[in-house]
PDB file of C-alpha atoms and ligand atoms in Angstrom:
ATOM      1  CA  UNK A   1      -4.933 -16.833  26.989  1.00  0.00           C
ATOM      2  CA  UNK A   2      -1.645 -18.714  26.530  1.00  0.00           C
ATOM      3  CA  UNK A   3       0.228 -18.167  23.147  1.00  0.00           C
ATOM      4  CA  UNK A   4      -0.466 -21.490  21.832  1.00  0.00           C
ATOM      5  CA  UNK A   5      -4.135 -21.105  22.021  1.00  0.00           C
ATOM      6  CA  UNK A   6      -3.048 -17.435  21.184  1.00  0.00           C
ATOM      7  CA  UNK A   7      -1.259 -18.686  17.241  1.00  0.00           C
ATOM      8  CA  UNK A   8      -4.231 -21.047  16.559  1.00  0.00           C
ATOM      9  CA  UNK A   9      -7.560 -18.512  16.966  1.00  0.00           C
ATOM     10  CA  UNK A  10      -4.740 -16.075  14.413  1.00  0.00           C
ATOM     11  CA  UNK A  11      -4.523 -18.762  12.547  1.00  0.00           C
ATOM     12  CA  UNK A  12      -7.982 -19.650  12.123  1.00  0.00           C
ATOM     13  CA  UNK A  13      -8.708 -15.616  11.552  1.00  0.00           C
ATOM     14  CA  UNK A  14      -6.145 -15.654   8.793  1.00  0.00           C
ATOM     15  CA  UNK A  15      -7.659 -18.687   7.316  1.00  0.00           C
ATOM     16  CA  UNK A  16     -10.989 -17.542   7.735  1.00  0.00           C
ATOM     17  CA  UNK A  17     -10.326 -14.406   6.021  1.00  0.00           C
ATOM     18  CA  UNK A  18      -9.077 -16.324   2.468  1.00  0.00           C
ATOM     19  CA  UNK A  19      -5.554 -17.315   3.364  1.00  0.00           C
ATOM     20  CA  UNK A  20      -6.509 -21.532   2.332  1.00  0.00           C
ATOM     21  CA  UNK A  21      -3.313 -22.264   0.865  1.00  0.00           C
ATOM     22  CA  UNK A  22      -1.737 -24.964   3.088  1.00  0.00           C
ATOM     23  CA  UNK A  23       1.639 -23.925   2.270  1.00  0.00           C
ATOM     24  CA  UNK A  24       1.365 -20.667   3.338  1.00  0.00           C
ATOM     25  CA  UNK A  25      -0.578 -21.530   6.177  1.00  0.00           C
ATOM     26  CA  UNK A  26       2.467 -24.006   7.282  1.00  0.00           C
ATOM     27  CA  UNK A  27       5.069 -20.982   6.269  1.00  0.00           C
ATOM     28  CA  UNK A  28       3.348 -18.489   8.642  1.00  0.00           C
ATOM     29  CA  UNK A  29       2.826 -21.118  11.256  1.00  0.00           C
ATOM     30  CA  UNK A  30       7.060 -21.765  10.963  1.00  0.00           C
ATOM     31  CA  UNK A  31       7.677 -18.140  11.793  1.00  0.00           C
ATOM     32  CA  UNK A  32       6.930 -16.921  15.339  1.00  0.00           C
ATOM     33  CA  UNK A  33       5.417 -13.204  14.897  1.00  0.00           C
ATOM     34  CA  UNK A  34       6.423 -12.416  18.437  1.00  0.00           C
ATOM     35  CA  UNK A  35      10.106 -12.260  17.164  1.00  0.00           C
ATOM     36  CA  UNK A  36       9.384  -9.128  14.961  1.00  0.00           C
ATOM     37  CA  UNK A  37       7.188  -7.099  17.243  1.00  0.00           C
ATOM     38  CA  UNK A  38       8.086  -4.579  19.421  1.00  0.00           C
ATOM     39  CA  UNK A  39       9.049  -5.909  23.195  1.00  0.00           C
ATOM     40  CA  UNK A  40       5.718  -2.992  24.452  1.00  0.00           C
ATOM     41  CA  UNK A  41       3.635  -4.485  22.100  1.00  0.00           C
ATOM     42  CA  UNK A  42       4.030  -8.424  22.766  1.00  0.00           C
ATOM     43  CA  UNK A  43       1.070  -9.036  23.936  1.00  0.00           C
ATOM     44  CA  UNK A  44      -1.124  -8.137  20.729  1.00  0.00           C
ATOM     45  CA  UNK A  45       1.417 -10.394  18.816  1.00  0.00           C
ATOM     46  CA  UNK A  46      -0.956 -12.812  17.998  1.00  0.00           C
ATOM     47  CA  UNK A  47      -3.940 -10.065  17.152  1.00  0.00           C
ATOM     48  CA  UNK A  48      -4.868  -9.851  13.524  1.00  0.00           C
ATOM     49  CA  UNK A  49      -3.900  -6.012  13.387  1.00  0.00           C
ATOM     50  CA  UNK A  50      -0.568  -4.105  12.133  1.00  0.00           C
ATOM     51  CA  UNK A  51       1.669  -3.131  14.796  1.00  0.00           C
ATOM     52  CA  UNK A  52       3.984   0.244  15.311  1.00  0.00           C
ATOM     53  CA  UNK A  53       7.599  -0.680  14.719  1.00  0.00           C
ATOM     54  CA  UNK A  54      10.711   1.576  14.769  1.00  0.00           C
ATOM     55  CA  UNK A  55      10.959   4.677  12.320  1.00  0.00           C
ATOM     56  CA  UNK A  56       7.262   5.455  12.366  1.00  0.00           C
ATOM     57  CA  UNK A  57       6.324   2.404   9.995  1.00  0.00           C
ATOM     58  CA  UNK A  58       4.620  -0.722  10.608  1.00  0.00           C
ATOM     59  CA  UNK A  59       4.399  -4.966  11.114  1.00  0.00           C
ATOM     60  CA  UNK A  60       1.553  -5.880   8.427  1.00  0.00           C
ATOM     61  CA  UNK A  61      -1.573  -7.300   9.549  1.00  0.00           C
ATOM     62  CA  UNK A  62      -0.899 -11.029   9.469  1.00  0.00           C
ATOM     63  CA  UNK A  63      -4.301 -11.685   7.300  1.00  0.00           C
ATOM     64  CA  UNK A  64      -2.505  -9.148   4.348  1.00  0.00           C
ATOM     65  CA  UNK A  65       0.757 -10.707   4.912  1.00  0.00           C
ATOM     66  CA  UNK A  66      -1.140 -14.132   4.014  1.00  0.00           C
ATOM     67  CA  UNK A  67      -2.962 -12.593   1.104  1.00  0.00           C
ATOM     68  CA  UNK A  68      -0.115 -11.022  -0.483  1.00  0.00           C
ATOM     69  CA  UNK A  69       1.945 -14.038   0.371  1.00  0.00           C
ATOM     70  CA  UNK A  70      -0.697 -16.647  -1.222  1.00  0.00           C
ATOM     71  CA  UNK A  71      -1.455 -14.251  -3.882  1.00  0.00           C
ATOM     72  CA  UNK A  72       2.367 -14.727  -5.460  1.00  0.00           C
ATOM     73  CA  UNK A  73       1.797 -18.918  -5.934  1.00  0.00           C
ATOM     74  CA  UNK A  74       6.156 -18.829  -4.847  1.00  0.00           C
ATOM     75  CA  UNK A  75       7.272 -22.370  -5.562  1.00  0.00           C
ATOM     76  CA  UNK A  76      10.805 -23.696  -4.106  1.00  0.00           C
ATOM     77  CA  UNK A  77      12.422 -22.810  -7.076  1.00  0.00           C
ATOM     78  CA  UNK A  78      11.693 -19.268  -7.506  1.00  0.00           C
ATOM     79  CA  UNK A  79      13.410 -15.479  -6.515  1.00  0.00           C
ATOM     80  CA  UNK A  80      11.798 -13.431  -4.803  1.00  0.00           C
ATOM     81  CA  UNK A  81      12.369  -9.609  -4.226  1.00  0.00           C
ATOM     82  CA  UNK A  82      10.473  -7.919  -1.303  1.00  0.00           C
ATOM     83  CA  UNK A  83      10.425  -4.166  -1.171  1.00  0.00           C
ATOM     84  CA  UNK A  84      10.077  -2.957   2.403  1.00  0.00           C
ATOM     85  CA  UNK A  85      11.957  -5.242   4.980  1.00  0.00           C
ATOM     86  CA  UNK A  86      10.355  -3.620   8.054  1.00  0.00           C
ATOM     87  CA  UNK A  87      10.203  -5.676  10.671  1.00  0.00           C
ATOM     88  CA  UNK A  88      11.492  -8.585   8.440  1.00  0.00           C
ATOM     89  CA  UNK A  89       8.399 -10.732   9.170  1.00  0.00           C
ATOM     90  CA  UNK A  90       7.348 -11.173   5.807  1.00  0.00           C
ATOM     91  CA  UNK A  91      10.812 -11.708   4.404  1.00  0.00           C
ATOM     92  CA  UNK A  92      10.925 -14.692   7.150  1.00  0.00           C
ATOM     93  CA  UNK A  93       7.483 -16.157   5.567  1.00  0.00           C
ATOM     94  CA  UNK A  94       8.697 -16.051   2.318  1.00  0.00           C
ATOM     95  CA  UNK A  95      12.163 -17.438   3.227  1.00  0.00           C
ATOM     96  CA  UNK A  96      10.147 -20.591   4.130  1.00  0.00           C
ATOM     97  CA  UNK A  97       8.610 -20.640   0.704  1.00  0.00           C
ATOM     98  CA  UNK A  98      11.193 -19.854  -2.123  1.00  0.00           C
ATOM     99  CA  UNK A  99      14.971 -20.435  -2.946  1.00  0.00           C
ATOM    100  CA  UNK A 100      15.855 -16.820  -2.437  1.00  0.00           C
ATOM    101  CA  UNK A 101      14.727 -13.797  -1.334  1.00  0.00           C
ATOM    102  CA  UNK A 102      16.232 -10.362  -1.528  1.00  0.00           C
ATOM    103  CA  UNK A 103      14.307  -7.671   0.774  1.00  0.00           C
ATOM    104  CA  UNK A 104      15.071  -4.156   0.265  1.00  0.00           C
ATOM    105  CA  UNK A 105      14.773  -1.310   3.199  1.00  0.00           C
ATOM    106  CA  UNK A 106      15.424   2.407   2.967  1.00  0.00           C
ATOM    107  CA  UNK A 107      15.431   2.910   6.789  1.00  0.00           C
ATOM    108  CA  UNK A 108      19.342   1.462   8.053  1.00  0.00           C
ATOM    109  CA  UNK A 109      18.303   0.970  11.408  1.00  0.00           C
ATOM    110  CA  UNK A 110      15.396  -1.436  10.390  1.00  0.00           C
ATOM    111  CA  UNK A 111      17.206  -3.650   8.151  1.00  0.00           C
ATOM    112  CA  UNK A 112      20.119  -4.080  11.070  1.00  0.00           C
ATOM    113  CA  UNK A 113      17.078  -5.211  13.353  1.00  0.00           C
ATOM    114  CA  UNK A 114      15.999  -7.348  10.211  1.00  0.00           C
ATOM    115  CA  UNK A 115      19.149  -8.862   9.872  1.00  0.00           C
ATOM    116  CA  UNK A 116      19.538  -9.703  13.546  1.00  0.00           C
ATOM    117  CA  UNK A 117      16.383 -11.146  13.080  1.00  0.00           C
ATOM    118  CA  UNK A 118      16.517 -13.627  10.258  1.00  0.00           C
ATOM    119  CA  UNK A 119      20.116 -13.741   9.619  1.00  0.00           C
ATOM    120  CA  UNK A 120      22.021 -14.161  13.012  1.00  0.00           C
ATOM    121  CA  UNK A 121      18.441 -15.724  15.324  1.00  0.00           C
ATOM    122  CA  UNK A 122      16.902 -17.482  12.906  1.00  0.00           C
ATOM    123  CA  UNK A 123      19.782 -18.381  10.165  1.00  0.00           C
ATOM    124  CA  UNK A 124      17.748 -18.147   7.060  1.00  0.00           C
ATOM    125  CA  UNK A 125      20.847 -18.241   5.112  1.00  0.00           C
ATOM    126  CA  UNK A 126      18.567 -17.808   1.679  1.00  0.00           C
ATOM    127  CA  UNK A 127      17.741 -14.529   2.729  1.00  0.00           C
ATOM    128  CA  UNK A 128      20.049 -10.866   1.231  1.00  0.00           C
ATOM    129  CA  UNK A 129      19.022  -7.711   3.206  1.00  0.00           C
ATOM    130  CA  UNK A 130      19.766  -4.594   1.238  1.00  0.00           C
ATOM    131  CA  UNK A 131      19.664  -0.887   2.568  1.00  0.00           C
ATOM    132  CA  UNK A 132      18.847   0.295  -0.498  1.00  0.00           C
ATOM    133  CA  UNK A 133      15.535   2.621  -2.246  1.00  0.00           C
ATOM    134  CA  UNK A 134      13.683  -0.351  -3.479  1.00  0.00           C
ATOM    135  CA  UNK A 135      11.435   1.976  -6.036  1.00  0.00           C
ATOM    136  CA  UNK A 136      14.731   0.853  -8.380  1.00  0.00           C
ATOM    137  CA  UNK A 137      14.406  -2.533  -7.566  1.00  0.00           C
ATOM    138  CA  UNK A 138      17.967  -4.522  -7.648  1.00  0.00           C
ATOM    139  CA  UNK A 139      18.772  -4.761 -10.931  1.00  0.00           C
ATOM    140  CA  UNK A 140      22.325  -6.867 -10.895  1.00  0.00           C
ATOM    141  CA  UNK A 141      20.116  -9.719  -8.965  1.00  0.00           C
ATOM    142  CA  UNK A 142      17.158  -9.259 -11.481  1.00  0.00           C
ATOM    143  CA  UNK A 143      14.979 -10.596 -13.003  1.00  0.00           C
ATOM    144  CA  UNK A 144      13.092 -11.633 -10.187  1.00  0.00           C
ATOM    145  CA  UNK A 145      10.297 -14.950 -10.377  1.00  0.00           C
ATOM    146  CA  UNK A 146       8.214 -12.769  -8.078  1.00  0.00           C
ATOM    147  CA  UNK A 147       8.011  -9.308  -6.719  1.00  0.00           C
ATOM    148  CA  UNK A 148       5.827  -8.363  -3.370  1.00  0.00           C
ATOM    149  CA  UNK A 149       6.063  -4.790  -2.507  1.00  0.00           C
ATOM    150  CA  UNK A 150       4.941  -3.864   0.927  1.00  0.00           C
ATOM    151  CA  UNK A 151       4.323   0.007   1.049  1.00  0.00           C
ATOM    152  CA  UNK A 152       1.818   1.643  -1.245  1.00  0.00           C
ATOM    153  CA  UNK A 153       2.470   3.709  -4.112  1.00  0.00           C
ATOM    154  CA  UNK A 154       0.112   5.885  -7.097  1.00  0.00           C
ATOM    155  CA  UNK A 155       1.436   3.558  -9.229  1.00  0.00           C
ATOM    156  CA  UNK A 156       3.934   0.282  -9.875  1.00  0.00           C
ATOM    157  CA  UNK A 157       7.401   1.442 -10.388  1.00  0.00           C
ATOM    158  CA  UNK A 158       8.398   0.710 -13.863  1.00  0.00           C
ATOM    159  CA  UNK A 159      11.866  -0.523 -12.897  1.00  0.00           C
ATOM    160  CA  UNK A 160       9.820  -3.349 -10.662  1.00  0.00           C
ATOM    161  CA  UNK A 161       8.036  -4.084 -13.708  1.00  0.00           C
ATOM    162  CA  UNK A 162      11.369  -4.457 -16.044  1.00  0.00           C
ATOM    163  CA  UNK A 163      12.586  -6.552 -13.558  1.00  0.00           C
ATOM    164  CA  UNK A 164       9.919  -9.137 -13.243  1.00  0.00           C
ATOM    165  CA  UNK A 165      10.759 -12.431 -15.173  1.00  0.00           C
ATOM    166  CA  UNK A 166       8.239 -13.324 -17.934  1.00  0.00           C
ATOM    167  CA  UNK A 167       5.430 -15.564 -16.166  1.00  0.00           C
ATOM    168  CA  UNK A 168       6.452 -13.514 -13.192  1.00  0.00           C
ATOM    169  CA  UNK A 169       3.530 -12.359 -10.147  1.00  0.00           C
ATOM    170  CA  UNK A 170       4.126  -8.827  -8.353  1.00  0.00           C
ATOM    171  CA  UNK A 171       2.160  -7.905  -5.743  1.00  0.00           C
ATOM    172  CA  UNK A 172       1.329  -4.186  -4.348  1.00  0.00           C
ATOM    173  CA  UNK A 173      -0.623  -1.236  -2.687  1.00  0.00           C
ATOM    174  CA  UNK A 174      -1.459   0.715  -5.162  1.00  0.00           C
ATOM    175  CA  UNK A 175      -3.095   4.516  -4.052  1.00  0.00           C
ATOM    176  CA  UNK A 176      -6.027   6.037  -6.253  1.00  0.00           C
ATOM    177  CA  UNK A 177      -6.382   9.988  -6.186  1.00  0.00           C
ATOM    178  CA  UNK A 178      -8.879   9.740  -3.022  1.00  0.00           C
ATOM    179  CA  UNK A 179      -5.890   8.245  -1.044  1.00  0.00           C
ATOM    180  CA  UNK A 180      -7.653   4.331  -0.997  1.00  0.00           C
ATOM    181  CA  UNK A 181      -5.408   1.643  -1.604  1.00  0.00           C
ATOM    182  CA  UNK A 182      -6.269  -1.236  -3.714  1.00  0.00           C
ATOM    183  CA  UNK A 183      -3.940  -4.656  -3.103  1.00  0.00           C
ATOM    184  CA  UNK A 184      -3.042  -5.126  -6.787  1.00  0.00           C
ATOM    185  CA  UNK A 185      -1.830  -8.680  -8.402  1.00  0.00           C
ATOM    186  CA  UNK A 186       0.314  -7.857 -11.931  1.00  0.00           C
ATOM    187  CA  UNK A 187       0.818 -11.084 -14.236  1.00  0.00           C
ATOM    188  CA  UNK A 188       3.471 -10.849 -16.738  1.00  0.00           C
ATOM    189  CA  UNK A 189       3.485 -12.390 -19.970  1.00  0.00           C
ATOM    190  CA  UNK A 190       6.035 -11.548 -22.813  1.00  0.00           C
ATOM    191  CA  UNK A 191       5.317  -7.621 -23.190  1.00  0.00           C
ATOM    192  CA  UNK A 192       1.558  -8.047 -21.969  1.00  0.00           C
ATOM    193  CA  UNK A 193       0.885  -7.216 -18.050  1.00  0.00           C
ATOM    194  CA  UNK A 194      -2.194  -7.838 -16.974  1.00  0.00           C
ATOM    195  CA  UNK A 195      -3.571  -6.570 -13.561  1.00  0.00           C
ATOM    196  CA  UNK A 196      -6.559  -7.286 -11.064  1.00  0.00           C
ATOM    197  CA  UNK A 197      -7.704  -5.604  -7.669  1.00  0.00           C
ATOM    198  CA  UNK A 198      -7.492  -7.874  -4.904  1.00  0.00           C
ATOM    199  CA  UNK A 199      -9.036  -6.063  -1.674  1.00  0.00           C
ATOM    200  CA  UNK A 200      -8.675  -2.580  -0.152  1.00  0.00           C
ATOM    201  CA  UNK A 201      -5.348  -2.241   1.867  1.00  0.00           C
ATOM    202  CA  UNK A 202      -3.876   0.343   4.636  1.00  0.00           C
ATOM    203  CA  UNK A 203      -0.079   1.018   3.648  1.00  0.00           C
ATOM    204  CA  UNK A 204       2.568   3.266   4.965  1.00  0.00           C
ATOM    205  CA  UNK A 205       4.081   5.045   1.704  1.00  0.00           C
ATOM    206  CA  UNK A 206       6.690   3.715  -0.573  1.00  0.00           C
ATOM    207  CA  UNK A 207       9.483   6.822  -0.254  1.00  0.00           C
ATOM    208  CA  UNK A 208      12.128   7.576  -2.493  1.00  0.00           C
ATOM    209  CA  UNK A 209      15.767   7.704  -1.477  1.00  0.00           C
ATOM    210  CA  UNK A 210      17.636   6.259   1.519  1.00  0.00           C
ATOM    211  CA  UNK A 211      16.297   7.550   4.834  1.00  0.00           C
ATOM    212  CA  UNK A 212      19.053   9.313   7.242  1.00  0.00           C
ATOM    213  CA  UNK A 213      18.240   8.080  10.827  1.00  0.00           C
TER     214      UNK A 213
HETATM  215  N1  LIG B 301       7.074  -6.110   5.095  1.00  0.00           N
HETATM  216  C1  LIG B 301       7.123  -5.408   6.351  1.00  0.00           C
HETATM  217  C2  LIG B 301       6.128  -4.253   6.404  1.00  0.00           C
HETATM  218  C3  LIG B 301       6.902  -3.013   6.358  1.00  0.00           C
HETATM  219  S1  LIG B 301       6.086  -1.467   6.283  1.00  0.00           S
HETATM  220  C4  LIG B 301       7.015  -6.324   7.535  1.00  0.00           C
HETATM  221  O1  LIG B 301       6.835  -7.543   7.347  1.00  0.00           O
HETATM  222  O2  LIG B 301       7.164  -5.866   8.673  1.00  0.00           O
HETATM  223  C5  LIG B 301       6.841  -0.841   4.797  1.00  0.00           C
HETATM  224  C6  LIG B 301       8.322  -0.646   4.817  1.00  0.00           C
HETATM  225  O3  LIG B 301       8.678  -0.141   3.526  1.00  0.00           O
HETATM  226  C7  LIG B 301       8.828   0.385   5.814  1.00  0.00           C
HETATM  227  O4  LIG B 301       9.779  -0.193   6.651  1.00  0.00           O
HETATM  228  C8  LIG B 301       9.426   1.484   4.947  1.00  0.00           C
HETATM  229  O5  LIG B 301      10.573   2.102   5.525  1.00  0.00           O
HETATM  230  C9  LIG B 301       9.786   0.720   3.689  1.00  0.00           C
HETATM  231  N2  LIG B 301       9.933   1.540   2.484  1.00  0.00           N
HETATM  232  C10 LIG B 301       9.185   2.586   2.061  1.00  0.00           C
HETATM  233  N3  LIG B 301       9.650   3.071   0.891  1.00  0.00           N
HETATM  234  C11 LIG B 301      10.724   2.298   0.558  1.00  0.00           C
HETATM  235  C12 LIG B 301      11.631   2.294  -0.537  1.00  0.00           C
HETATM  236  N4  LIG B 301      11.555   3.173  -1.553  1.00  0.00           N
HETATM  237  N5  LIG B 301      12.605   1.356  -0.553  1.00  0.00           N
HETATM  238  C13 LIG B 301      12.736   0.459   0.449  1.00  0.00           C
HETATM  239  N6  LIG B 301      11.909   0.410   1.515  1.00  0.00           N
HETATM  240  C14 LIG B 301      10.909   1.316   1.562  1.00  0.00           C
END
């Protein structure tokens, strides 16, 4: 199969699966997923599955990475903070979709690849790549429109949750006691946060502290 057949039948797997919003849909299109895979792993590029990238961690499955996407509603205007650069695919999606986006990584040698990536290739100049421990969120760029955090964690970081503007969506992984994971949407308004399960998720774990590699 050639890749442009390749994109559409992801496409219409992603769409299948609940990703409807045409603005997403056009975002993911924009951003070429072959860019932020692995060179051994090219040809399951276009396959609705996570991939294995550097530092043991892993490329979301592009049907997540449109329901976490669609799930934060990001208009043009809004900042966005993105815990877990990995790859940098999803940063790249959302680039398409808000003003700003700040992407946090603890693993240096991914968010040098990330940067390579978006910054130099693709010259998403509204994207800032931090190496940083994203579990404190970025307080001196905060508060943040929207919040997307991309490893899974027994509960939402507190800091995250200070630093969401009021009206503001995050998205996240969150682990139960049996080890499932449980895509969860937080709406803030005023003091009031108000949460609801969105499906059952796969995650690598959100670590603390700046990873030495
Ligand atoms: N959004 C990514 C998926 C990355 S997997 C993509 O589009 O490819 C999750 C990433 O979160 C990993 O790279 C992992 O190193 C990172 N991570 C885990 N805990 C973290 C933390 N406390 N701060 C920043 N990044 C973290």
């Amino acid at each position: 199969m050639n890749d442009t057949k390749a994109k559409l039948r992801l496409e219409e797997e992603v769409r299948r699966n609940g990703v409807t919003d045409s603005r997403v849909l056009a975002a993911m299109n924009q951003i070429d997923r072959l860019d932020f895979v692995p060179a051994t792993f090219a040809s399951r590029a276009y396959l609705d599955i996570p991939l294995p990238i550097p530092c043991g961690q892993t490329i979301s499955q592009p049907t997540i990475v449109g329901i976490m996407t669609q799930a934060l509603q990001i208009d043009s205007s809004h900042r966005v903070l993105e815990i877990g650069t990995g790859s940098g695919y999803q940063a790249a999606i959302l680039s398409k979709l808000a003003k700003r986006v700040f992407s946090l990584e603890r693993h240096p040698r991914l968010a040098a690849d990330a940067r390579a990536k978006i910054i130099d290739g693709l010259k998403r100049e509204n994207v800032t790549l931090a190496v940083a421990d994203g579990m404190m969120g970025l307080p001196e760029a905060a508060p943040f429109d929207r919040i997307m955090v991309t490893a899974a964690h027994d509960d939402i970081p507190a800091s995250l949750l200070d630093q969401l503007a009021d009206g503001g969506i995050l998205v996240m992984p969150v682990e139960s006691a049996d080890r499932a994971q449980q895509l969860v949407k937080a709406v803030k308004t005023g003091k009031e946060i108000e949460y609801t399960d969105l499906c059952g998720v796969r995650f690598v774990p959100l670590l603390e502290g700046i990873a030495h590699d």
